[in-house]
Structure formats: C-alpha cells, structure tokens
Amino acid sequence: MHNSSRTHWLQPLLPWLVPLLLIALWQWSVSSGWLSNRVLPAPSAVLKAGWELLSSGQLIHHLGVSFQRAALGFVIGGGLGLALGLITGLSRWGESLIDSSVQMIRNVPHLALIPLVIIWFGIDETAKVFLVALGTLFPIYLNTFHGIRQIDSGLREMAQSYGLTGWALFRDVILPGALPSILVGVRFALGFMWLTLIVAETISAREGIGYLAMDAREFLRTDVVVLAILLYALLGKLADVLVRLLERVWLRWHPAYVRSSS
Amino acid sequence: MSIQGSRIHLRQLSKQFQQTPVLQQIDLDIQAGEFIAIVGRSGCGKSTLLRLLAGLEQSSSGLLSIDGKALGEVGQTRLMFQDDRLLPWKTVLDNVGLGLKGAWQDRARQVLAEVGLSEKAKAWPAQLSGGQRQRVALARALIHQPHLLLLDEPLGALDALTRLEMQSLIERIWQEHQFTVVLVTHDVPEAVQLADRVLVLEAGQVALDLPITLTRSRDMASPEAVQYSAQILQKILRPTSVTGLHQSRLAS
C-alpha cells in the first residue's frame, strides 16, 4: 500500500511543517520591508535578543524569578484546593459546610482582585504568589471534589465487603479513582497559573519575564517583548508536557492514557 | 484443602424498602456445602436475598443466621457481583490480593492458577476479556477461603461459550473446596446444571423448592434435565395460587 519506511520518518516532522512555514513567512515579510520592525521584529532579531540576554545572565535570572513565583503559588493554591476538595468529596458534612462558600468565591474573577491585592500586599512577591495561588486553587478543588464523587459506588461497596475501610479504602480506591479527574484539574490550574503570573508581572514587577517585557516596551525593544511572549508560551508547553508525563505514569492502567504505540 | 461450608437458616425473614415488601417471611435451611440456585423474574427479590446474606442490607424482620451466628460476626462470606468490580488501577494480582496483609502474593498466584489465569498476573483489568475479568473476581473471592460463596448473576454478561466454561469452572472449584454456594441467576438450565436445589422466588416468597437429583457432571440434553428445566420454567411463567405452593412443597 504505502511506502511505509518513507512515511515512517516523515510522520514526526509533519506537525512542525506549518509553524516553520509561518516563521519563514514572518522572516521574509520583515526583511523585505513589508512589515515594520516597530510592529514585529524578524525572528532572527528575536533570536539575537534572546542570545544577548542569555549570555549576560539576565534571561536565566528573570526566568528563575518567574518560575519561583509560579511554583510557589501553584503549590500553595493547588495544595489548598486538593485539601478542600478531599474534605468536601469525602464527607457530606464537609460538603454542606464548605462547598457553597467555595463556589461563591470561585465566581469572583480573581484578577478583579488586583487593586485590593495591591493595597493589601503592595507590589512585592506576596501579591503575585497570592494571585497565582488563588488562580490555581479552584480548578484543582472542583476536579478533586468531582473526581471523588464520580467513583463507581459499586467499587466502594466491593472494597468495603472485602474489609477495606479508612486509610486503605482511600489509598486503594478513592485516590486512584479520583486521580484522572485531579490531573485534569492540575492541567487547568497550570494554565491559570501562567495567565495569572503574566498579568501580575505586567502590572508591577522589578524582575521576572513580565518585567522584562514591560521594561523593553519603554525602550521600544519589540524583539525583547516578542521574546518574553515566546518564553511564556514555552513555559506553558513545558508544564503541559510535565502533566502528560505524570498521566502516563500514574494512569498507565487507563486505556485512554496508554501510549498508542504498536 | 477442603473447607467446611456454612449452614444457613432463615426464619420468617422479611425485607421491605419504604412501604414495598420485597421478601415476605421466608423460611429456608441450607446445608453445609450445598449448592443452591435461586431463579425468578426480575424484581422477585432474589438479589435482595443475596445482599441480605452478604450483609450488604439489613433485614426488616425475622432471623437470619449463618453457622448459628447472627450476621455481622461472620467474615467467611464472599460475594461475586453481576459486574466484576475489579479495581482498574490495580494489576490482576493486586486485585486478587485486595485487603490482604502479609505475604499473600504466593497464594494469589495459586488461586489465579486455579482459575487458569496465571499468565495474566501482571495485566491490567482493562486488558482482559469479560470472562477473564469474572475469573479474576472469582479468584479474589477464593483467596479468602470463603465458607459461603454468593454469586449474583456473575455470568449474566458473558457470551454463551464463556458461560459454559465458567459454569464448569465454578462447579469444579465448588466440588474441590466444598463451601456452600448460593447462585442467583435467571438462566434456568444453568440452575439445573449446577445446583443441588433450585428455589423459585415469586413475589418475595419461595414458590418452589426443587432438589435436583441428577448425577454430576450433568448432561443438559438428557430428558431428565430437560424435564427439570421445564418444570421450573413453568413455575416462573405461571404465577401460582397458594394451594399450588403447598402442593409443590408436599411433592418435594
């Protein structure tokens, strides 16, 4: 049918074809003068800016600062969301007590709190970590809660008739049963994490990728601005790859997550 | 290794959900090591009876004792469900060892061999066929060396050939271990093939209690087997008056 040996090595390259063509088109439109350098610098200029910042050590510094904020906020917000989700998921009392309050707070767009957060915490680290934590709490909370509630009641009944209670029931049935849903929550949370961080850093920061972009704007360095945007995209992709990796390890029992290799 | 099967006694056992009576004053004695099949239409209460025996439901009134003890103190009863209820995130071996402590791995491999699934020990449940999954569920029950095995239509979802295989597997294991079995099914020939006694449940009462005296293993094409099946089917399809109920008790 097909020449399988030829299609085989072309296959992995195929997804890159469109992005590569777009970049080539972009480069061509700038170098031909059709697109002003002010509007959009050429890809080569962005690369050059990246290289300069990298060799001066600034890039690593700002990346590190942003990553730290994101990670700290995610751990705090995600941890709280997981804990609250476990409480409401595992106990009807917990649900009645906490769930409706959490749902109400969830409906406030957390970025709308920025003026208040600046008054509370000023413009230092705490404000950014707080916002990131707030952004990541709810997706993980919701998915943990629903993950636990949608576990097949037949499995619980079976486990109880085999003498599993308390911690053993949680470890062997509830947590693994809720895990696919929790990981979906983690993915959503990671998306919110970067989004929140970008906004927070753009408004007020003295270091970090957002600061890099805003500082470059003052000097009309569009190449650095584009670089910052690309960095955010790269970090988002990286986080996504990480979760996929976790899914592949933790959900290897799940037919939907098994690598579709032959 | 042979195990002493459980003796079961029901006296005036009733169960109702809200106002609806599901089981009405059932009297029943089951001998140790006996294989009982319960048949009946949907909603006749047969699954409820099984869940009472398993301790998953509480009776509304009456007495239920297993080996002379009230329910709740007995840990030697295992229930096989309609669906296999394997934990999808545990390997076959870990599913069999569910809830066990200490070094259970060797025993788990042993019961897996008994149900003919040694080579699947490391597989995930999602990788097995329906029949294989039910065999794992059977192994999971067997590892506890139950005195009473309750089967709630465990073969209902299987294809005809797999059913036949599972039936002879269950019969073989029962003969080997000599535990008591209560099988709920709506497959009448299956009941006749496997059971020492077939009970027909009708509107929450025992409408027929029929000992099957054929020698094992039974040829379901034999005239006697066909006769038994016909007799039971007739009972299920044609609801009886109270006099008919008495007659069938006298006959047995």
PDB file of C-alpha atoms in Angstrom, chain B residues 140-247:
ATOM      1  CA  ARG B 140     -10.371 -12.646  44.529  1.00  0.00           C
ATOM      2  CA  ALA B 141     -13.230 -14.329  46.402  1.00  0.00           C
ATOM      3  CA  LEU B 142     -11.483 -17.707  46.627  1.00  0.00           C
ATOM      4  CA  ILE B 143      -8.292 -16.404  48.202  1.00  0.00           C
ATOM      5  CA  HIS B 144     -10.273 -15.649  51.352  1.00  0.00           C
ATOM      6  CA  GLN B 145     -11.256 -19.333  51.584  1.00  0.00           C
ATOM      7  CA  PRO B 146     -14.931 -18.489  51.950  1.00  0.00           C
ATOM      8  CA  HIS B 147     -17.307 -20.824  53.735  1.00  0.00           C
ATOM      9  CA  LEU B 148     -20.143 -19.283  51.781  1.00  0.00           C
ATOM     10  CA  LEU B 149     -19.855 -18.021  48.223  1.00  0.00           C
ATOM     11  CA  LEU B 150     -22.659 -15.827  46.954  1.00  0.00           C
ATOM     12  CA  LEU B 151     -22.965 -15.417  43.199  1.00  0.00           C
ATOM     13  CA  ASP B 152     -25.180 -12.609  41.931  1.00  0.00           C
ATOM     14  CA  GLU B 153     -25.709 -13.448  38.267  1.00  0.00           C
ATOM     15  CA  PRO B 154     -21.970 -13.398  37.735  1.00  0.00           C
ATOM     16  CA  LEU B 155     -22.261 -14.939  34.285  1.00  0.00           C
ATOM     17  CA  GLY B 156     -25.113 -12.802  33.008  1.00  0.00           C
ATOM     18  CA  ALA B 157     -22.968 -10.576  30.842  1.00  0.00           C
ATOM     19  CA  LEU B 158     -20.857 -13.312  29.287  1.00  0.00           C
ATOM     20  CA  ASP B 159     -21.231 -14.883  25.878  1.00  0.00           C
ATOM     21  CA  ALA B 160     -22.619 -18.423  25.653  1.00  0.00           C
ATOM     22  CA  LEU B 161     -19.310 -20.256  25.250  1.00  0.00           C
ATOM     23  CA  THR B 162     -17.610 -18.354  28.045  1.00  0.00           C
ATOM     24  CA  ARG B 163     -20.614 -19.075  30.255  1.00  0.00           C
ATOM     25  CA  LEU B 164     -20.219 -22.809  29.738  1.00  0.00           C
ATOM     26  CA  GLU B 165     -16.543 -22.574  30.646  1.00  0.00           C
ATOM     27  CA  MET B 166     -17.288 -20.523  33.752  1.00  0.00           C
ATOM     28  CA  GLN B 167     -20.043 -22.899  34.842  1.00  0.00           C
ATOM     29  CA  SER B 168     -17.780 -25.918  34.788  1.00  0.00           C
ATOM     30  CA  LEU B 169     -15.034 -23.891  36.479  1.00  0.00           C
ATOM     31  CA  ILE B 170     -17.368 -22.898  39.312  1.00  0.00           C
ATOM     32  CA  GLU B 171     -18.628 -26.460  39.646  1.00  0.00           C
ATOM     33  CA  ARG B 172     -15.095 -27.864  39.785  1.00  0.00           C
ATOM     34  CA  ILE B 173     -13.906 -25.356  42.365  1.00  0.00           C
ATOM     35  CA  TRP B 174     -17.017 -25.902  44.477  1.00  0.00           C
ATOM     36  CA  GLN B 175     -16.508 -29.682  44.458  1.00  0.00           C
ATOM     37  CA  GLU B 176     -12.890 -29.199  45.441  1.00  0.00           C
ATOM     38  CA  HIS B 177     -13.425 -26.705  48.272  1.00  0.00           C
ATOM     39  CA  GLN B 178     -16.860 -27.848  49.452  1.00  0.00           C
ATOM     40  CA  PHE B 179     -18.058 -24.426  50.515  1.00  0.00           C
ATOM     41  CA  THR B 180     -21.727 -23.504  50.374  1.00  0.00           C
ATOM     42  CA  VAL B 181     -22.853 -21.692  47.231  1.00  0.00           C
ATOM     43  CA  VAL B 182     -25.923 -19.554  46.654  1.00  0.00           C
ATOM     44  CA  LEU B 183     -26.257 -18.645  42.985  1.00  0.00           C
ATOM     45  CA  VAL B 184     -28.773 -16.120  41.750  1.00  0.00           C
ATOM     46  CA  THR B 185     -29.471 -16.493  38.050  1.00  0.00           C
ATOM     47  CA  HIS B 186     -32.225 -16.091  35.517  1.00  0.00           C
ATOM     48  CA  ASP B 187     -30.825 -18.831  33.358  1.00  0.00           C
ATOM     49  CA  VAL B 188     -32.893 -21.907  34.290  1.00  0.00           C
ATOM     50  CA  PRO B 189     -30.682 -24.522  32.585  1.00  0.00           C
ATOM     51  CA  GLU B 190     -27.714 -23.011  34.404  1.00  0.00           C
ATOM     52  CA  ALA B 191     -29.517 -23.517  37.708  1.00  0.00           C
ATOM     53  CA  VAL B 192     -30.381 -27.124  36.828  1.00  0.00           C
ATOM     54  CA  GLN B 193     -26.850 -27.857  35.736  1.00  0.00           C
ATOM     55  CA  LEU B 194     -25.152 -26.550  38.850  1.00  0.00           C
ATOM     56  CA  ALA B 195     -27.485 -26.678  41.819  1.00  0.00           C
ATOM     57  CA  ASP B 196     -28.353 -29.345  44.373  1.00  0.00           C
ATOM     58  CA  ARG B 197     -31.566 -27.440  44.924  1.00  0.00           C
ATOM     59  CA  VAL B 198     -33.331 -24.846  42.833  1.00  0.00           C
ATOM     60  CA  LEU B 199     -35.527 -22.267  44.538  1.00  0.00           C
ATOM     61  CA  VAL B 200     -38.056 -20.296  42.550  1.00  0.00           C
ATOM     62  CA  LEU B 201     -38.778 -16.966  44.160  1.00  0.00           C
ATOM     63  CA  GLU B 202     -42.073 -15.302  43.412  1.00  0.00           C
ATOM     64  CA  ALA B 203     -43.247 -12.012  44.869  1.00  0.00           C
ATOM     65  CA  GLY B 204     -40.849 -12.294  47.773  1.00  0.00           C
ATOM     66  CA  GLN B 205     -41.726 -15.887  48.664  1.00  0.00           C
ATOM     67  CA  VAL B 206     -40.334 -19.310  47.861  1.00  0.00           C
ATOM     68  CA  ALA B 207     -42.755 -20.698  45.273  1.00  0.00           C
ATOM     69  CA  LEU B 208     -40.817 -23.864  44.501  1.00  0.00           C
ATOM     70  CA  ASP B 209     -38.049 -25.721  46.293  1.00  0.00           C
ATOM     71  CA  LEU B 210     -36.849 -28.420  43.943  1.00  0.00           C
ATOM     72  CA  PRO B 211     -33.955 -30.805  44.646  1.00  0.00           C
ATOM     73  CA  ILE B 212     -32.071 -31.794  41.502  1.00  0.00           C
ATOM     74  CA  THR B 213     -31.025 -35.416  41.871  1.00  0.00           C
ATOM     75  CA  LEU B 214     -29.080 -35.828  38.649  1.00  0.00           C
ATOM     76  CA  THR B 215     -25.528 -37.092  38.955  1.00  0.00           C
ATOM     77  CA  ARG B 216     -22.698 -34.747  38.098  1.00  0.00           C
ATOM     78  CA  SER B 217     -21.458 -33.646  35.770  1.00  0.00           C
ATOM     79  CA  ARG B 218     -24.828 -33.208  34.215  1.00  0.00           C
ATOM     80  CA  ASP B 219     -25.798 -33.650  30.636  1.00  0.00           C
ATOM     81  CA  MET B 220     -28.195 -30.827  29.948  1.00  0.00           C
ATOM     82  CA  ALA B 221     -29.559 -32.586  26.879  1.00  0.00           C
ATOM     83  CA  SER B 222     -30.774 -35.562  28.909  1.00  0.00           C
ATOM     84  CA  PRO B 223     -34.583 -35.962  29.198  1.00  0.00           C
ATOM     85  CA  GLU B 224     -34.424 -35.635  32.998  1.00  0.00           C
ATOM     86  CA  ALA B 225     -32.549 -32.342  32.820  1.00  0.00           C
ATOM     87  CA  VAL B 226     -34.953 -31.019  30.233  1.00  0.00           C
ATOM     88  CA  GLN B 227     -37.832 -32.140  32.430  1.00  0.00           C
ATOM     89  CA  TYR B 228     -36.412 -30.250  35.433  1.00  0.00           C
ATOM     90  CA  SER B 229     -35.903 -27.093  33.367  1.00  0.00           C
ATOM     91  CA  ALA B 230     -39.436 -27.305  32.020  1.00  0.00           C
ATOM     92  CA  GLN B 231     -40.886 -27.742  35.485  1.00  0.00           C
ATOM     93  CA  ILE B 232     -39.032 -24.701  36.824  1.00  0.00           C
ATOM     94  CA  LEU B 233     -39.799 -22.540  33.822  1.00  0.00           C
ATOM     95  CA  GLN B 234     -43.459 -23.376  34.077  1.00  0.00           C
ATOM     96  CA  LYS B 235     -43.411 -22.282  37.692  1.00  0.00           C
ATOM     97  CA  ILE B 236     -41.756 -18.979  36.846  1.00  0.00           C
ATOM     98  CA  LEU B 237     -44.000 -18.223  33.880  1.00  0.00           C
ATOM     99  CA  ARG B 238     -47.293 -19.156  35.502  1.00  0.00           C
ATOM    100  CA  PRO B 239     -47.727 -17.475  38.888  1.00  0.00           C
ATOM    101  CA  THR B 240     -49.443 -19.808  41.314  1.00  0.00           C
ATOM    102  CA  SER B 241     -52.176 -19.723  43.873  1.00  0.00           C
ATOM    103  CA  VAL B 242     -51.366 -20.580  47.470  1.00  0.00           C
ATOM    104  CA  THR B 243     -52.630 -24.154  47.038  1.00  0.00           C
ATOM    105  CA  GLY B 244     -50.203 -24.762  44.225  1.00  0.00           C
ATOM    106  CA  LEU B 245     -47.468 -23.571  46.513  1.00  0.00           C
ATOM    107  CA  HIS B 246     -48.417 -26.145  49.124  1.00  0.00           C
ATOM    108  CA  GLN B 247     -48.588 -28.910  46.577  1.00  0.00           C
TER     109      GLN B 247
END
